[in-house]
PDB file of C-alpha atoms in Angstrom:
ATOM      1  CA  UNK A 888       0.000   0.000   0.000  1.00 79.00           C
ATOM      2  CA  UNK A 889       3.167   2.182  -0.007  1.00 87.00           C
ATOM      3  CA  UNK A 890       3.851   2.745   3.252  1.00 90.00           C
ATOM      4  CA  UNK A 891       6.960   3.598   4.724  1.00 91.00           C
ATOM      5  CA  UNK A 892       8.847   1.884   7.325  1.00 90.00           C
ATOM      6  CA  UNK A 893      11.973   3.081   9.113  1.00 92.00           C
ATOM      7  CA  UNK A 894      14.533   0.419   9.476  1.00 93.00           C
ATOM      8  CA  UNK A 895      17.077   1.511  12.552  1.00 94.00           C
ATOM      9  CA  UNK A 896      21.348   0.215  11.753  1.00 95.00           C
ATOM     10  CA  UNK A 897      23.330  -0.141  14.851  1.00 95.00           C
ATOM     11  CA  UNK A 898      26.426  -2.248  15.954  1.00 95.00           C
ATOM     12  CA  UNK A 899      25.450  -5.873  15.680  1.00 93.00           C
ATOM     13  CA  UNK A 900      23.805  -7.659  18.653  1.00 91.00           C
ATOM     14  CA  UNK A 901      23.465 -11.476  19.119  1.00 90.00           C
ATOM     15  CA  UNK A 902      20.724 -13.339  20.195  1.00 85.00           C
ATOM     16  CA  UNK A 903      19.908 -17.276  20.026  1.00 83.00           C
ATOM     17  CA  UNK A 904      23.264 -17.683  17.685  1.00 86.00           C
ATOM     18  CA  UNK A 905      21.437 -15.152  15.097  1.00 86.00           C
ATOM     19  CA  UNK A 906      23.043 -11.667  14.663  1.00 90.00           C
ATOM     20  CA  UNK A 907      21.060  -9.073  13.805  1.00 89.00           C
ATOM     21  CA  UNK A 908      22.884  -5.063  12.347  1.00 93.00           C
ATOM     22  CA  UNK A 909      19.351  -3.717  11.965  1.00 92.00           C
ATOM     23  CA  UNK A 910      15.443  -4.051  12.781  1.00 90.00           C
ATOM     24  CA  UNK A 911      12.371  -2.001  11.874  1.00 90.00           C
ATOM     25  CA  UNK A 912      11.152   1.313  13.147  1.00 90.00           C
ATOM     26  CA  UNK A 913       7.691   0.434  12.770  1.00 89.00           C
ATOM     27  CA  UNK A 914       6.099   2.904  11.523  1.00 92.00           C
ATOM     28  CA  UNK A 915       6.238   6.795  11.540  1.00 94.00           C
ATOM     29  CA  UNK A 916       5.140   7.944  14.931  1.00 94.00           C
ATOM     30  CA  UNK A 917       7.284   5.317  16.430  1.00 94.00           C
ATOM     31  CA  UNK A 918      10.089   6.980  14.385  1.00 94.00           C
ATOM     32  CA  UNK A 919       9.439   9.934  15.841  1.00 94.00           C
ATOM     33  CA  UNK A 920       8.945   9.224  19.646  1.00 94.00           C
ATOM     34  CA  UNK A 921      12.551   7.951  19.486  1.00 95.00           C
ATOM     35  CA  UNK A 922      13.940  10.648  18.230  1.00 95.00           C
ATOM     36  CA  UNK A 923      17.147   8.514  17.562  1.00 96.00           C
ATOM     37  CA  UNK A 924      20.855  10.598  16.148  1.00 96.00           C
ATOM     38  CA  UNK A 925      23.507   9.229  15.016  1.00 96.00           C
ATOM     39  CA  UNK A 926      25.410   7.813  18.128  1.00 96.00           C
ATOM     40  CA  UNK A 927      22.983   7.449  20.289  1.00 97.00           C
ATOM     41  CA  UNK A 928      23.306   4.401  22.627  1.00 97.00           C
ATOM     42  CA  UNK A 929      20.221   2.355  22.252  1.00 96.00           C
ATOM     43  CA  UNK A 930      18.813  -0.742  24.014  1.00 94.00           C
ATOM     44  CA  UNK A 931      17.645  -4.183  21.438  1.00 92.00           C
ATOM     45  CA  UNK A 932      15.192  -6.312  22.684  1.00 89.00           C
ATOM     46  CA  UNK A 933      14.683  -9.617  21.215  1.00 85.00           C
ATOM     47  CA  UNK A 934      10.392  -9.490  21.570  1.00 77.00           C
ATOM     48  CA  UNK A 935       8.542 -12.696  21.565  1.00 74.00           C
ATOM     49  CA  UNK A 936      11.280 -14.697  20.173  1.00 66.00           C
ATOM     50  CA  UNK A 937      10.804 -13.659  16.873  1.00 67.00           C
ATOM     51  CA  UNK A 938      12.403  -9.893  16.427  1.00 79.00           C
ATOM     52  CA  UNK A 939      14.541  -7.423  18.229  1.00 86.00           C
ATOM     53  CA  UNK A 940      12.559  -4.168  19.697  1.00 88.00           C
ATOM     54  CA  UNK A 941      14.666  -0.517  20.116  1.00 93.00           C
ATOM     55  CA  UNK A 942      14.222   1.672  22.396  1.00 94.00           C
ATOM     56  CA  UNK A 943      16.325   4.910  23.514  1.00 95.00           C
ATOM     57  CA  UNK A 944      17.863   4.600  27.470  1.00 95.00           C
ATOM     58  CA  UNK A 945      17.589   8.446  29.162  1.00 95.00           C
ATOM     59  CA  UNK A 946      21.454   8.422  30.096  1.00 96.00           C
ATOM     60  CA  UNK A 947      23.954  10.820  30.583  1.00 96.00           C
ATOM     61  CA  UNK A 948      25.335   9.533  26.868  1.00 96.00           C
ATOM     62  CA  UNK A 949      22.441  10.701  24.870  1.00 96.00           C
ATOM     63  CA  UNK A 950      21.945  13.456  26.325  1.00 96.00           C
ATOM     64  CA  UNK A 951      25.910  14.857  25.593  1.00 96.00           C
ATOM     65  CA  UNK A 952      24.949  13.102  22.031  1.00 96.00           C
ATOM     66  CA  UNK A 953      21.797  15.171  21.881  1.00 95.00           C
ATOM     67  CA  UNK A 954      24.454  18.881  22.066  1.00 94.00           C
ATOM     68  CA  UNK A 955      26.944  17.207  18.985  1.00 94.00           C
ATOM     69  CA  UNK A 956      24.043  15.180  16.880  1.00 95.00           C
ATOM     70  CA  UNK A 957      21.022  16.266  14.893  1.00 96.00           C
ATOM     71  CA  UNK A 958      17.902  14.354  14.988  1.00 95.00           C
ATOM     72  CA  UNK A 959      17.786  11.548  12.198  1.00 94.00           C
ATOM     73  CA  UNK A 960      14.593  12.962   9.494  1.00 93.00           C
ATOM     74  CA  UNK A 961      12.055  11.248   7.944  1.00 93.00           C
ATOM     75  CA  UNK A 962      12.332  11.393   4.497  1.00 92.00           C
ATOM     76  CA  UNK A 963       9.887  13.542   2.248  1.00 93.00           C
ATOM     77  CA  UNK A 964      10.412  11.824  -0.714  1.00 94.00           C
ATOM     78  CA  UNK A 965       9.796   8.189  -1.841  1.00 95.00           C
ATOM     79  CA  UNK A 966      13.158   6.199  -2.066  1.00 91.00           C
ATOM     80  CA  UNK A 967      12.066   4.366  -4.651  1.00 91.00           C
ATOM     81  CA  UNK A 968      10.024   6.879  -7.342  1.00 93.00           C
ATOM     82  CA  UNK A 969      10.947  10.122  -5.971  1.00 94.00           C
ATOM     83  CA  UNK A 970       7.000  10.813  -5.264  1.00 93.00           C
ATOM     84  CA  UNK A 971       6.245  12.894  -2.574  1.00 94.00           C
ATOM     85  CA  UNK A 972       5.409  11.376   0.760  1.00 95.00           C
ATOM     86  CA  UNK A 973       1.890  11.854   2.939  1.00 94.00           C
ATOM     87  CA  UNK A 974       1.514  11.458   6.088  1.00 94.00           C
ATOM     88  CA  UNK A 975      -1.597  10.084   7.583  1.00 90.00           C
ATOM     89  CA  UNK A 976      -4.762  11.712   9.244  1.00 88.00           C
ATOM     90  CA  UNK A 977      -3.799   9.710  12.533  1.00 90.00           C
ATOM     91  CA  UNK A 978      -0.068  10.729  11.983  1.00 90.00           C
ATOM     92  CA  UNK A 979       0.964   7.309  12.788  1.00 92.00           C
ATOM     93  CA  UNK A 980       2.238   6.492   9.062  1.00 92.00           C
ATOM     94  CA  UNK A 981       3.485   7.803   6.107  1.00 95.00           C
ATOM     95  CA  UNK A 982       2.993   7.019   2.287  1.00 92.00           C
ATOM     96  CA  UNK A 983       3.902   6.677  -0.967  1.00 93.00           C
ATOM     97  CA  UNK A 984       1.121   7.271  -2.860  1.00 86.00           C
ATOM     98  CA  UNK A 985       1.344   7.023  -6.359  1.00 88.00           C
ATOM     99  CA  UNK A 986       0.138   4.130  -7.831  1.00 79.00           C
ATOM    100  CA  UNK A 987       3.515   3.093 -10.529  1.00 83.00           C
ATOM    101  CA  UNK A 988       5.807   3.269  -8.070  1.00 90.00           C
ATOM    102  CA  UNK A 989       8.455   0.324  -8.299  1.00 90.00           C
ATOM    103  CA  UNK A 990       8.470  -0.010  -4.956  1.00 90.00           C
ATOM    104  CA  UNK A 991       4.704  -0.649  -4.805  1.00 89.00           C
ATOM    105  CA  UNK A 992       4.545  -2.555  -7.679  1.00 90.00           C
ATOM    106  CA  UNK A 993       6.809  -5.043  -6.809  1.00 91.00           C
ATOM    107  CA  UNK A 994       5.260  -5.337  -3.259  1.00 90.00           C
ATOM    108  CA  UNK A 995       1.604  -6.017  -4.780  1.00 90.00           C
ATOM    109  CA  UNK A 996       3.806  -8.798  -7.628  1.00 93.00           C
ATOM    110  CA  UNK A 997       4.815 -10.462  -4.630  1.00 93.00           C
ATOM    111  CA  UNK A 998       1.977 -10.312  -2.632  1.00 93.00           C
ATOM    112  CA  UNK A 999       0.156 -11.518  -5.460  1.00 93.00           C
ATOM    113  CA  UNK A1000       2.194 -14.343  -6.094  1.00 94.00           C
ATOM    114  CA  UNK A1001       1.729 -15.275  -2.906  1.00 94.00           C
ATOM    115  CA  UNK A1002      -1.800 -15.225  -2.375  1.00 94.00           C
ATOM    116  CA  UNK A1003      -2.052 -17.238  -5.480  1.00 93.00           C
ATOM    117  CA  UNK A1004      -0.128 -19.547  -4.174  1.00 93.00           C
ATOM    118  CA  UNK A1005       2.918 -19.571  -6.859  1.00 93.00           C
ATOM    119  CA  UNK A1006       6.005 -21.299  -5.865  1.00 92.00           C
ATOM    120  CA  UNK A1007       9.556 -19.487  -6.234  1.00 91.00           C
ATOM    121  CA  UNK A1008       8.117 -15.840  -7.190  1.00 92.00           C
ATOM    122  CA  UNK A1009      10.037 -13.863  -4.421  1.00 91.00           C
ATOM    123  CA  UNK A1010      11.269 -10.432  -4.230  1.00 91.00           C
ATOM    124  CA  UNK A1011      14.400 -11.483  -5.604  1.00 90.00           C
ATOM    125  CA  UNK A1012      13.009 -13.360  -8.525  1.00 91.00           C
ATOM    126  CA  UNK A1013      10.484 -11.186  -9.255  1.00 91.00           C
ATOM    127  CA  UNK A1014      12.606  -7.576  -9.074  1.00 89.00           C
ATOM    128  CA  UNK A1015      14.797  -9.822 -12.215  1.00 88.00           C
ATOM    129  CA  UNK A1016      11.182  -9.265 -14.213  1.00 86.00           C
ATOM    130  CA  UNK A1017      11.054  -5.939 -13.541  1.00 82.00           C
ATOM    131  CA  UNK A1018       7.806  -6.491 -14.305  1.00 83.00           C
ATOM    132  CA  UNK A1019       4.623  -4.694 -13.050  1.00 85.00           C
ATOM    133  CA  UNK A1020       1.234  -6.454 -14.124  1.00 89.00           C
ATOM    134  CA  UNK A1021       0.727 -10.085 -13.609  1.00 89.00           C
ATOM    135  CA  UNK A1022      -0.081 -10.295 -17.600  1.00 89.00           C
ATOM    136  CA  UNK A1023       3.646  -8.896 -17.921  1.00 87.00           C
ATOM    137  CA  UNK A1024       5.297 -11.596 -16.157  1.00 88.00           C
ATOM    138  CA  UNK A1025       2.824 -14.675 -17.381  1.00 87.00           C
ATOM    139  CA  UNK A1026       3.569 -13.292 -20.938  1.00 82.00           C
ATOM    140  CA  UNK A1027       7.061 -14.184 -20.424  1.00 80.00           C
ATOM    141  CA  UNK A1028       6.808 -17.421 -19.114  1.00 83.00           C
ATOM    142  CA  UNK A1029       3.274 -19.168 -20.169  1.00 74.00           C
ATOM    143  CA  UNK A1030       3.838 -21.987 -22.369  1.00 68.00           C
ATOM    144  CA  UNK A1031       2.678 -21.136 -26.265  1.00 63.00           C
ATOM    145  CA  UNK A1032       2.583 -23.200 -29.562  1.00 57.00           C
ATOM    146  CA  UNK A1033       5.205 -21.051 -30.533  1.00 57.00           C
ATOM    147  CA  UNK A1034       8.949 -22.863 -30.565  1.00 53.00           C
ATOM    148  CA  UNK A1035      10.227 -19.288 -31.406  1.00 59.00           C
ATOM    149  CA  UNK A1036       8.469 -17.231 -28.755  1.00 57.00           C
ATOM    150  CA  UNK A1037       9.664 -19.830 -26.028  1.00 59.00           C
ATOM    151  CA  UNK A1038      13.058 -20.116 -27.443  1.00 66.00           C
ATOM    152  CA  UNK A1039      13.713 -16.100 -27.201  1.00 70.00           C
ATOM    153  CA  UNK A1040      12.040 -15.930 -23.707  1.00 73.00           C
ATOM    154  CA  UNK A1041      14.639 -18.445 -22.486  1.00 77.00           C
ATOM    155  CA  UNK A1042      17.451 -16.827 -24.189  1.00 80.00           C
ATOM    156  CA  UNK A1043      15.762 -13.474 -21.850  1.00 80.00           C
ATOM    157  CA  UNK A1044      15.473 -15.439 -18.936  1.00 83.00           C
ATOM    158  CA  UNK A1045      18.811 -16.963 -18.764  1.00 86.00           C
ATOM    159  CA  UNK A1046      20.656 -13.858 -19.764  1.00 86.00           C
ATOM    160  CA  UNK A1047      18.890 -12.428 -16.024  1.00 85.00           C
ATOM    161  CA  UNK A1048      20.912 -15.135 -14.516  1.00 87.00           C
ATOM    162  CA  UNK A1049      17.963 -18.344 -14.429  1.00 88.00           C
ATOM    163  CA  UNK A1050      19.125 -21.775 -14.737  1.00 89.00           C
ATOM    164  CA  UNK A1051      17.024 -24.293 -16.979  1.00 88.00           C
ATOM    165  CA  UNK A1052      15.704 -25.830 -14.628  1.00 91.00           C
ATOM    166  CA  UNK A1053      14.185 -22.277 -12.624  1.00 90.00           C
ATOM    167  CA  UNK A1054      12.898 -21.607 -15.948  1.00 88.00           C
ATOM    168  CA  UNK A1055      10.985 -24.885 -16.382  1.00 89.00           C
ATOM    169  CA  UNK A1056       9.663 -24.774 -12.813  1.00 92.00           C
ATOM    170  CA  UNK A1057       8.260 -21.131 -12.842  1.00 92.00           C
ATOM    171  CA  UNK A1058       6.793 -21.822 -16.196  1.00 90.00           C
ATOM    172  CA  UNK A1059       4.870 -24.519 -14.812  1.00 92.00           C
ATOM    173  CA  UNK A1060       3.792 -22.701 -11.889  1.00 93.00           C
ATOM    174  CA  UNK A1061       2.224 -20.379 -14.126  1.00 92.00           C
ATOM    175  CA  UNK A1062       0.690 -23.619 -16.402  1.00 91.00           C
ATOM    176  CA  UNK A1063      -0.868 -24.704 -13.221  1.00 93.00           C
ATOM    177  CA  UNK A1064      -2.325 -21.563 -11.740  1.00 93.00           C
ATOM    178  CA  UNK A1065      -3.881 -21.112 -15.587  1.00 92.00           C
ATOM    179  CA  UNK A1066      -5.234 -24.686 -15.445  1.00 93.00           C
ATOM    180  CA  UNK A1067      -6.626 -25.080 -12.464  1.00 94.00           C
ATOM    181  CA  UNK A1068      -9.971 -24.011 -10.837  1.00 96.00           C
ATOM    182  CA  UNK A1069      -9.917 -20.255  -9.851  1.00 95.00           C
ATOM    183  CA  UNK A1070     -12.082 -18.322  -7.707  1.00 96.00           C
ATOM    184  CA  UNK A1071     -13.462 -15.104  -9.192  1.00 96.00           C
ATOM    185  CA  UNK A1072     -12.825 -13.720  -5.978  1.00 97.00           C
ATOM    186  CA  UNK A1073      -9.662 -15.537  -5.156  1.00 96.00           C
ATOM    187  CA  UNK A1074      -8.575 -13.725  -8.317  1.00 96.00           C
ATOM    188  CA  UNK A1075      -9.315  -9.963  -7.696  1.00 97.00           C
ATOM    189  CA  UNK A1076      -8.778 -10.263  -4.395  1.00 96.00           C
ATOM    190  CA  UNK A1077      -4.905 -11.346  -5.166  1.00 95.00           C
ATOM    191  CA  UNK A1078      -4.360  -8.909  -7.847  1.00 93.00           C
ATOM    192  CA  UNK A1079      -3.688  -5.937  -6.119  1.00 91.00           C
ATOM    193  CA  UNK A1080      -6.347  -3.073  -5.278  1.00 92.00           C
ATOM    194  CA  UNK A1081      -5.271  -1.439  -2.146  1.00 88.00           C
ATOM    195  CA  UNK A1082      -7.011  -3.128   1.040  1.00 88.00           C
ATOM    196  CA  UNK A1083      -9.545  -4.768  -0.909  1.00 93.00           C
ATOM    197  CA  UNK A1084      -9.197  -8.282   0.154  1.00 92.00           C
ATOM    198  CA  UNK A1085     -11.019 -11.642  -0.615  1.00 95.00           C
ATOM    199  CA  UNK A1086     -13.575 -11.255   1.853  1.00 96.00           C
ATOM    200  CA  UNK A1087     -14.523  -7.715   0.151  1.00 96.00           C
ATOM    201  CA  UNK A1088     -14.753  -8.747  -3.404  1.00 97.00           C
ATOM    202  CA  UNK A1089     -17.129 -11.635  -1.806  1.00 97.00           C
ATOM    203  CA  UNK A1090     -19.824  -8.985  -1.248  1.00 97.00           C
ATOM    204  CA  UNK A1091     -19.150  -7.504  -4.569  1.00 97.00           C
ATOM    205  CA  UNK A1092     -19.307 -10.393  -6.848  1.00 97.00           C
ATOM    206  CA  UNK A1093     -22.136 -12.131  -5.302  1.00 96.00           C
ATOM    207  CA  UNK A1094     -23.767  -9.196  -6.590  1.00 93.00           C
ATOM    208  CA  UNK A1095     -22.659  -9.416 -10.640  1.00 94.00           C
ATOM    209  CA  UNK A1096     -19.844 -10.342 -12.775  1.00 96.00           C
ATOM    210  CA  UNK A1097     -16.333  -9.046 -13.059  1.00 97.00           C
ATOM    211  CA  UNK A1098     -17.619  -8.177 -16.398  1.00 97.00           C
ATOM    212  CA  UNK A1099     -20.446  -5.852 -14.818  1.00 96.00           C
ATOM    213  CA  UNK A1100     -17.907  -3.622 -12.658  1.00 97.00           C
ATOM    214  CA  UNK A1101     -15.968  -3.485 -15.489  1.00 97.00           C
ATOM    215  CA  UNK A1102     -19.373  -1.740 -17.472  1.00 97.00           C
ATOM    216  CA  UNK A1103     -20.421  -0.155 -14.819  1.00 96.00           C
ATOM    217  CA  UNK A1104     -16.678   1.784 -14.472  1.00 97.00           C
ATOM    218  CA  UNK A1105     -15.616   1.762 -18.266  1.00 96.00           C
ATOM    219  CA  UNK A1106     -18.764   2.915 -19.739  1.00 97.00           C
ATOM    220  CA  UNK A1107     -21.014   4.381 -16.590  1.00 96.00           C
ATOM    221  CA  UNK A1108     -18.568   6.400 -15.078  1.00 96.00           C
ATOM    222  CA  UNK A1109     -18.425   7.373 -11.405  1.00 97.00           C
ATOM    223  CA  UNK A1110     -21.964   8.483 -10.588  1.00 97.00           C
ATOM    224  CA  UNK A1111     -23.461   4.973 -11.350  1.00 96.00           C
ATOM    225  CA  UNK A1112     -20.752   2.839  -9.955  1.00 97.00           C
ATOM    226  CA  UNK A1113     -20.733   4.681  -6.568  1.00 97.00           C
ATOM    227  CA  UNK A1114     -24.411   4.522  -6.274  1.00 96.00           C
ATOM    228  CA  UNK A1115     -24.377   0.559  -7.277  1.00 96.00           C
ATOM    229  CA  UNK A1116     -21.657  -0.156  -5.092  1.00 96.00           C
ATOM    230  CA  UNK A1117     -23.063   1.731  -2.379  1.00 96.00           C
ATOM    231  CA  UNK A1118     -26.105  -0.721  -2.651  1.00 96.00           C
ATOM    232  CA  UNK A1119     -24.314  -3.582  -1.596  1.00 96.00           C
ATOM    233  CA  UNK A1120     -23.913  -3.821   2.618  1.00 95.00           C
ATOM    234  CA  UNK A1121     -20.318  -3.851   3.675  1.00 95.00           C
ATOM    235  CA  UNK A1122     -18.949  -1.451   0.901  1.00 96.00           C
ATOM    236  CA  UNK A1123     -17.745   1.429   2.203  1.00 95.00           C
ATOM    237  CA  UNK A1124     -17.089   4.784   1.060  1.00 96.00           C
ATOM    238  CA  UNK A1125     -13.334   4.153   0.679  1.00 93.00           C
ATOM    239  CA  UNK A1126     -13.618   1.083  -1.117  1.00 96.00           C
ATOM    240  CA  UNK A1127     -15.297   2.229  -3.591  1.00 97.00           C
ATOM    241  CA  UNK A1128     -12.976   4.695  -3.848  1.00 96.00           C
ATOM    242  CA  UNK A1129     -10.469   3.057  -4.372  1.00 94.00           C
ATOM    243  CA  UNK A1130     -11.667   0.551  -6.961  1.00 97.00           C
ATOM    244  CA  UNK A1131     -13.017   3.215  -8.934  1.00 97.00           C
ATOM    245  CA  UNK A1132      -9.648   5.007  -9.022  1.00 94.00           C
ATOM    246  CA  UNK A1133      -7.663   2.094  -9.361  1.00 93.00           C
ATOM    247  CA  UNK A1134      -9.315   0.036 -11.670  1.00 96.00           C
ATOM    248  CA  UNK A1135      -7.571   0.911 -15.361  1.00 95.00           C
ATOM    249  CA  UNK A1136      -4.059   0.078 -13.585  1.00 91.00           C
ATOM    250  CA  UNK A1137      -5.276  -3.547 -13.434  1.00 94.00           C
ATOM    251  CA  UNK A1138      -7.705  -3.785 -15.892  1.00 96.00           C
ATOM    252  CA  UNK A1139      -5.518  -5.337 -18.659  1.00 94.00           C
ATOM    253  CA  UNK A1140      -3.942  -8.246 -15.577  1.00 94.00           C
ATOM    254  CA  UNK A1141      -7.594  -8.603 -15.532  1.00 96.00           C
ATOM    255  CA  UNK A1142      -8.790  -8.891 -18.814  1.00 96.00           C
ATOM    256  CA  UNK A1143      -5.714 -11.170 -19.169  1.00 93.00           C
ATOM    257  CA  UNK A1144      -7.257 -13.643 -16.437  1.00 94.00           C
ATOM    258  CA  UNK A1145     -10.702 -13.681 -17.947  1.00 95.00           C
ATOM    259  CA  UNK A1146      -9.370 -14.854 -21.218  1.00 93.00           C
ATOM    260  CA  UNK A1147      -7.087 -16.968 -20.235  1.00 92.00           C
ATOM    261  CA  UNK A1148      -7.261 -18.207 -16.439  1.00 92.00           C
ATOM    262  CA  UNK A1149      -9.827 -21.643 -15.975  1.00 94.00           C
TER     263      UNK A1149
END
């Protein structure tokens, strides 16, 4: 969804044989109730057995750090697209919020692999792509009678640094996920709109089609689709909102899935 999230680099600590140079801020307002410099002697926490916590000590250290140190800033610009930054109403977060960002994109590729349950599509792998639309990256690797078209891909793919046997295995990832059974709502609610899950496009479709938002965006317009989607219980302003707004970004991923998905 673009959000931002502080990571904090210190000197490395140890716990259960694991060392660990850095952990995460958390979010913005956490950021800013530490109100961290560099230097500043901090305390790491391993929380729950699962990740290390920082928090700032009130010694005499910090506070001669506090006279030589400026505060560490928050960054007003995305690292990623160079977009401006917004902070929330709540102030507790901060965002990137234009929609083609790579940093976004990626995020929703892997989070969409993911959810659809696709084997060996991590960031690393996916990032290689560079791809951001699901019909981008299946392109590339769904099987077609065409020895040609599958014979430059691989020449593609290996020159990114896959073996032939990574190939073969995320091409029949993709084979499967085409073949088998597929939820409408499994579907959209992988693909990618911001905080519209499963469970939301449940309420939606048991209303109409994919095919009927699609009409009631692409050749209604605003006025009709708010007021339909404002019908159904469980909609809310937001997500309508949201759809609305971000529906052409995904419309050809899909498009793609209608056509070609079981």
């Amino acid at each position: 969804d673009g959000s931002i999230t502080p990571m904090i680099h210190y000197d490395p600590v140890e716990f259960y044989g694991t060392i660990h140079p850095k952990s995460s801020g958390h979010s913005y307002s956490r950021f800013k109730e530490l109100g961290l410099r560099k230097g500043d002697m901090i305390d790491v926490e391993y929380t729950n057995d699962v990740m290390p916590y920082v928090s700032k000590p009130d010694n005499d250290w910090n506070t001669n750090n506090a006279m030589q140190s400026p505060l560490e800033e928050f960054p007003t610009i995305c690292p990623i697209c160079g977009g401006p930054l917004t902070i929330s109403k709540s102030g507790k977060s901060v965002k990137c919020d234009n929609p083609k960002c790579g940093g976004r994109s990626l995020a929703r590729m892997v989070n969409m692999c993911a959810k659809l349950n696709m084997n060996g599509f991590g960031e690393a792998t996916l990032s290689l792509f560079n791809c951001n639309h699901l019909e981008d990256l299946f392109l590339c690797l769904h099987r077609v009678p065409d020895a040609n078209y599958i014979k430059d891909h691989d020449d593609i793919m290996r020159n990114m640094g896959f073996g032939p046997v990574e190939i073969d295995n995320m091409r029949n990832e993709v084979d499967n996920l085409l073949s088998r059974p597929l939820l409408d709502t499994e579907m959209m609610g992988a693909i990618g709109f911001t905080n519209c899950s499963t469970k939301t496009w449940e309420l939606i479709l048991a209303k109409g089609t994919i095919q009927a938002v699609d009409e009631l965006i692409t050749i209604h317009g605003w006025n009709t689709f708010n007021y339909e989607m404002g019908l159904i219980k469980g909609i809310g302003p937001t997500t309508i909102e949201t759809i609305f707004n971000e529906w052409d970004y995904f419309r050809n991923d899909i498009m793609y899935m209608l056509k070609n998905a079981n």
